[in-house]
mmCIF file of C-alpha atoms in Angstrom:
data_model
loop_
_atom_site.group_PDB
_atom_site.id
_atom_site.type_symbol
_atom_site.label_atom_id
_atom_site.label_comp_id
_atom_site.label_asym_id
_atom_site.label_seq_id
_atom_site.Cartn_x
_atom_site.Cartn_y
_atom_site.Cartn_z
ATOM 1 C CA UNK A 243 -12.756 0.703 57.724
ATOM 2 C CA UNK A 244 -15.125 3.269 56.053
ATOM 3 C CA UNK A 245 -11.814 4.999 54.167
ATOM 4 C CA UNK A 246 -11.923 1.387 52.174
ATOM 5 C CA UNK A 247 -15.552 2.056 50.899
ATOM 6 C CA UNK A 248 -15.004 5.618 49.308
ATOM 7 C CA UNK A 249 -17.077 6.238 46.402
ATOM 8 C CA UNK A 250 -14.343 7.695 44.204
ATOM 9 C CA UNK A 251 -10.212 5.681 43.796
ATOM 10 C CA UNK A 252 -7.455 7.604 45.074
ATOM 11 C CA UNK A 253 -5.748 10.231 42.959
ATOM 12 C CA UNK A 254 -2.567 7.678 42.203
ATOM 13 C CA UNK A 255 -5.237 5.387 40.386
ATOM 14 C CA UNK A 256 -5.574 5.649 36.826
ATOM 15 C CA UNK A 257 -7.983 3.012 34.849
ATOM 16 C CA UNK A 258 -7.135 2.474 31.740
ATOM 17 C CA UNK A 259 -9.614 0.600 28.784
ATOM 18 C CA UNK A 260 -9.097 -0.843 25.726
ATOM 19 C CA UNK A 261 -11.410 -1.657 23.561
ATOM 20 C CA UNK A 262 -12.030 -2.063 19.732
ATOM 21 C CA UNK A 263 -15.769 -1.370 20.405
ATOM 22 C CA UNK A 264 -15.981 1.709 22.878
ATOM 23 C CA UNK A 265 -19.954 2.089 22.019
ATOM 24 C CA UNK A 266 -20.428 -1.250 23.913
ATOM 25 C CA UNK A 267 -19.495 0.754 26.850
ATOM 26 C CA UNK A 268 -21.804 2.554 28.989
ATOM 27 C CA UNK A 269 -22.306 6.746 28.672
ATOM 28 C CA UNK A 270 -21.346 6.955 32.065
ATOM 29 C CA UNK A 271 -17.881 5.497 31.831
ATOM 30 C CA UNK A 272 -17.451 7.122 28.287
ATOM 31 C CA UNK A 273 -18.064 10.551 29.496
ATOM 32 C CA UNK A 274 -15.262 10.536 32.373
ATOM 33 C CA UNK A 275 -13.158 9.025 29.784
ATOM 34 C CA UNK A 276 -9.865 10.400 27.349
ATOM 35 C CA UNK A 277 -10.668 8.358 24.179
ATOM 36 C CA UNK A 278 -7.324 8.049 22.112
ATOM 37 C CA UNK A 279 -8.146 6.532 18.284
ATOM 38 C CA UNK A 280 -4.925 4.248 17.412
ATOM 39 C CA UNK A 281 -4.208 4.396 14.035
ATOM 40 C CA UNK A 282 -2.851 1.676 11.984
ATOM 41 C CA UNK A 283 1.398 1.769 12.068
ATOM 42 C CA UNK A 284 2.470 1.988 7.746
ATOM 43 C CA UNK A 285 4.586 -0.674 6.403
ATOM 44 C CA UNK A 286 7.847 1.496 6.073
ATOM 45 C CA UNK A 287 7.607 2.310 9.700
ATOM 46 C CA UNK A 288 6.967 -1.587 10.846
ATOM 47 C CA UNK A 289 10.160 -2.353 8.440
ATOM 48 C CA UNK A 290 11.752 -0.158 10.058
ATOM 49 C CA UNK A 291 11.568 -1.380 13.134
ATOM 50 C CA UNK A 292 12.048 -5.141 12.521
ATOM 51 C CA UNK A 293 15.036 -4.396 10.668
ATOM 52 C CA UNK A 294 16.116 -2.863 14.206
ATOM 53 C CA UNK A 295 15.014 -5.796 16.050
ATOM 54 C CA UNK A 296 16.626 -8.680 13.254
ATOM 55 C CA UNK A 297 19.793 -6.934 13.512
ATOM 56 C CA UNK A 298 19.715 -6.562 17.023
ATOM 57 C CA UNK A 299 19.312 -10.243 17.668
ATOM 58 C CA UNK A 300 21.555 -11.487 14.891
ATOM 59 C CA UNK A 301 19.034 -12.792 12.652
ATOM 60 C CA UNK A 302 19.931 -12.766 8.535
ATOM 61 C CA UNK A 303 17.121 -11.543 6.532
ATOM 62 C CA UNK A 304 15.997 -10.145 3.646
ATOM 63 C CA UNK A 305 14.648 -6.621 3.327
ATOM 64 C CA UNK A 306 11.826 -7.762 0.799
ATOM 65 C CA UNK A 307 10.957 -10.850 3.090
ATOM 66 C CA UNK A 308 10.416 -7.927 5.652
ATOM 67 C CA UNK A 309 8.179 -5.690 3.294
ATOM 68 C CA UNK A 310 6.280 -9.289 2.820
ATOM 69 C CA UNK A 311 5.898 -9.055 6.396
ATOM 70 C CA UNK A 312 4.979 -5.917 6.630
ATOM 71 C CA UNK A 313 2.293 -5.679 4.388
ATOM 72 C CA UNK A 314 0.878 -9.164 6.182
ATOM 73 C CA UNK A 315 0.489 -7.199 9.635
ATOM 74 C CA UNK A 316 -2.157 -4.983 7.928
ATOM 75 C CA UNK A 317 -1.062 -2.113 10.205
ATOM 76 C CA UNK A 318 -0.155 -4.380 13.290
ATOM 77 C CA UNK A 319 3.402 -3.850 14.884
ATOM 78 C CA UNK A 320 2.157 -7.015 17.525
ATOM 79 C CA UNK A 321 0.793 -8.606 14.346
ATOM 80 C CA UNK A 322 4.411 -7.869 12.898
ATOM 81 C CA UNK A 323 6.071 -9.498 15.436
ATOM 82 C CA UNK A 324 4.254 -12.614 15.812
ATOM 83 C CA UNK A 325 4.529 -13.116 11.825
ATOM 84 C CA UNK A 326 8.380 -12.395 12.538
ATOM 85 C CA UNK A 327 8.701 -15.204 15.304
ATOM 86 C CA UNK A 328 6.824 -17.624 12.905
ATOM 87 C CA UNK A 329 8.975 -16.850 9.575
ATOM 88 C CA UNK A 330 12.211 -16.961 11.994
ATOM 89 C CA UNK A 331 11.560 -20.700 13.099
ATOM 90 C CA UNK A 332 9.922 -21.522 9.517
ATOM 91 C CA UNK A 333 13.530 -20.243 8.039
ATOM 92 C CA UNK A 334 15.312 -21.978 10.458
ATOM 93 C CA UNK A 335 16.709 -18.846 11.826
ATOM 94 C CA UNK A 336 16.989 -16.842 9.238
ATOM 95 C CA UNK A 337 13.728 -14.587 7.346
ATOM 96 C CA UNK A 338 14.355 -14.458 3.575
ATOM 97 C CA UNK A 339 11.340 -13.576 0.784
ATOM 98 C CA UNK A 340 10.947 -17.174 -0.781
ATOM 99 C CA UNK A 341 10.466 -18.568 3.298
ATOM 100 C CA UNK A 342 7.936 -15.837 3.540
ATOM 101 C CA UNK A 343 6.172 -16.302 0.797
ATOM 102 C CA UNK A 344 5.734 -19.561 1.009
ATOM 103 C CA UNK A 345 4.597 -19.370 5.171
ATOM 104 C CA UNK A 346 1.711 -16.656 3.979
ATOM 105 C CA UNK A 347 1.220 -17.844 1.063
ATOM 106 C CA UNK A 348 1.718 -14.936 -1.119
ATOM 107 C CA UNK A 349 2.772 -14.567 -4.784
ATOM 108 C CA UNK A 350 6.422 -13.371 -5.241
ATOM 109 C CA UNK A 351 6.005 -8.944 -6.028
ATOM 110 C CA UNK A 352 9.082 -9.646 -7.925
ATOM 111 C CA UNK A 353 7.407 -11.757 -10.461
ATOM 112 C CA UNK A 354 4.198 -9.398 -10.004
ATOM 113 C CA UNK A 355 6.591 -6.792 -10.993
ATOM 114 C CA UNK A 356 7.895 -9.149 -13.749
ATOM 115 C CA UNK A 357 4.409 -9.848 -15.300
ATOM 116 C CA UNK A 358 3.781 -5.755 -15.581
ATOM 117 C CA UNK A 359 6.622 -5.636 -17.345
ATOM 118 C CA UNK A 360 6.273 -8.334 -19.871
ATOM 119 C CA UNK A 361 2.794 -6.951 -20.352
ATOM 120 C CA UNK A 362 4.596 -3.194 -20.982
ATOM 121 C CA UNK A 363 6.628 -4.406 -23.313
ATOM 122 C CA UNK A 364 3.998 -7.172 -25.243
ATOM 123 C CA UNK A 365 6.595 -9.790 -25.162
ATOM 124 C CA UNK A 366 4.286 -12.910 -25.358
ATOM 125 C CA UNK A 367 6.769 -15.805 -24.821
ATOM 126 C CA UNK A 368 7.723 -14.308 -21.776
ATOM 127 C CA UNK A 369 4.479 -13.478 -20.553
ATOM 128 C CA UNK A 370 3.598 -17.450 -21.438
ATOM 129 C CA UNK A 371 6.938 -18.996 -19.618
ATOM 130 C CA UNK A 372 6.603 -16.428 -16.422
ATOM 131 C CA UNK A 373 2.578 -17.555 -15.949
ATOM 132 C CA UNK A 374 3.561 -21.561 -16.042
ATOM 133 C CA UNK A 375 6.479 -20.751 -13.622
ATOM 134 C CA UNK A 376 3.855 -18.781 -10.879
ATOM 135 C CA UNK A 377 1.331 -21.763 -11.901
ATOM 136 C CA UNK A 378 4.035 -24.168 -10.612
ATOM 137 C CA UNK A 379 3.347 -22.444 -7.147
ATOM 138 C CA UNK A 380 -0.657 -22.833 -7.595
ATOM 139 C CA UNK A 381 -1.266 -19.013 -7.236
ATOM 140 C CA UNK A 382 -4.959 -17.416 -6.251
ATOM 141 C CA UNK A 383 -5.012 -15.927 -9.547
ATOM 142 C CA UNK A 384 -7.526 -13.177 -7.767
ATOM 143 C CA UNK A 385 -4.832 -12.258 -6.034
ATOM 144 C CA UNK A 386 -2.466 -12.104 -8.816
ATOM 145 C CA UNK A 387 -4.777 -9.676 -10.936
ATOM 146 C CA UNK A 388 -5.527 -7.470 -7.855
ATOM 147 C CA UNK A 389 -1.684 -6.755 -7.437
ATOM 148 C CA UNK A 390 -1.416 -6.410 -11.208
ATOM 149 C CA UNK A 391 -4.054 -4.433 -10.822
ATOM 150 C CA UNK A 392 -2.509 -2.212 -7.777
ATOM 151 C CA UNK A 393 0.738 -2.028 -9.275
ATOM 152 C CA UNK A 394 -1.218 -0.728 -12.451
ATOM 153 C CA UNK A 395 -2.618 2.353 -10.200
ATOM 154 C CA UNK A 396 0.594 2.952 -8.733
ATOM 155 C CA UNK A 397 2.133 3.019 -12.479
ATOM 156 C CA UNK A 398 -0.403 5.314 -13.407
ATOM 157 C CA UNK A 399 0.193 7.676 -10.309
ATOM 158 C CA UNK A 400 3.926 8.003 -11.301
ATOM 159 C CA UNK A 401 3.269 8.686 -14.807
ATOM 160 C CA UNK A 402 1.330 11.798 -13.766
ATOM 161 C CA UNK A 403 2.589 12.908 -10.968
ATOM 162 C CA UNK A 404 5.931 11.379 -9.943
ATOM 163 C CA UNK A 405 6.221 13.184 -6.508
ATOM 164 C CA UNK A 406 3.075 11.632 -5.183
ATOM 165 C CA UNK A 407 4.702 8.327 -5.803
ATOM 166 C CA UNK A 408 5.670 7.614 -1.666
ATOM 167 C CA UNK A 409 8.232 4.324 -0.435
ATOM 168 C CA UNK A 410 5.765 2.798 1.843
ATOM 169 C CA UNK A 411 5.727 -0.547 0.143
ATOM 170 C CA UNK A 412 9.481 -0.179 -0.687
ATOM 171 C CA UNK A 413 8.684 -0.493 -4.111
ATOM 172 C CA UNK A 414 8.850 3.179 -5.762
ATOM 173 C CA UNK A 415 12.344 2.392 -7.545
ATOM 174 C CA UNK A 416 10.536 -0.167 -9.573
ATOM 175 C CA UNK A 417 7.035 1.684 -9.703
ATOM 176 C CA UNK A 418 9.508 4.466 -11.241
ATOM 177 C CA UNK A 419 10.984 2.776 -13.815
ATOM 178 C CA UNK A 420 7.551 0.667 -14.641
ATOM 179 C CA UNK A 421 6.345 4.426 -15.373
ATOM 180 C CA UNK A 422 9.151 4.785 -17.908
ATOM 181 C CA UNK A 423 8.069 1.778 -20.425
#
């Protein structure tokens, strides 16, 4: 009876805490513990592995309804998932950009894309008929500038350095030939 009230677990016993807030725990645990900072997972990597799940269980997508996706999670492969499960049964079974857009209610990067380019090249008809079409889909227009505005950075990046310009928002094909106008 005494072996049950030992001060200290047996060696097989390992404790393990997770926390988001590890100064809410007391010194005493802290100091006896291995703290291991999680870092957030990069879109390419969570596309990665949702294209290996999709395919595994059969389900059509799109790759750019998975970028959509990925960018959502902020970081979050669980996060990932869940959004995943929820675009699946909004798209009836299937996970394709326009579905996507519409569940998160994001703008379309294509027509982000579109928009830099009309603005590259000054065309002003186009730049009038692409803003009624995105106003047809009642767009936070904050949001709209501050990917215009991203997209702008990333532009800028390629124009003076093109080998910083990285893939993980799938989008350096376009970024590269954005740099080019």
């Amino acid at each position: 009876a005494s072996d049950v009230y030992k001060s200290t677990p047996p060696e097989h016993v390992k404790f393990l805490l997770a926390t988001t807030d590890p100064q809410k725990l007391p010194i005493t645990v802290l100091s006896r513990c291995l703290q291991f900072s999680l870092k957030n997972m990069t879109p390419d990597k969570i596309v990665s592995y949702l294209e290996t799940v999709l395919k595994s269980e059969n389900v059509s997508y799109e790759e750019t309804a998975l970028w959509q996706l990925g960018r959502a999670a902020q970081g979050s492969m669980r996060d990932a998932l869940s959004l995943t499960d929820q675009a699946i049964a909004y798209g009836q079974g299937e996970v394709f950009e326009h579905q996507v857009n519409a569940m998160l209610g994001t703008i379309d990067r294509g027509r982000v894309f579109k928009l830099a380019e009309i603005l590259a090249t000054g065309h002003v008809s186009e730049l009038v008929s692409l803003l009624c079409a995105m106003a047809e889909h009642v767009p936070g227009y904050d949001e709209v500038l501050h990917a215009v505005m991203q997209l702008w950075h990333k532009v800028a990046v390629a124009q003076v350095g093109p080998r910083a310009v990285g893939n993980t928002e799938g989008d350096k094909t376009a970024i590269m030939q954005l740099s080019l106008l």
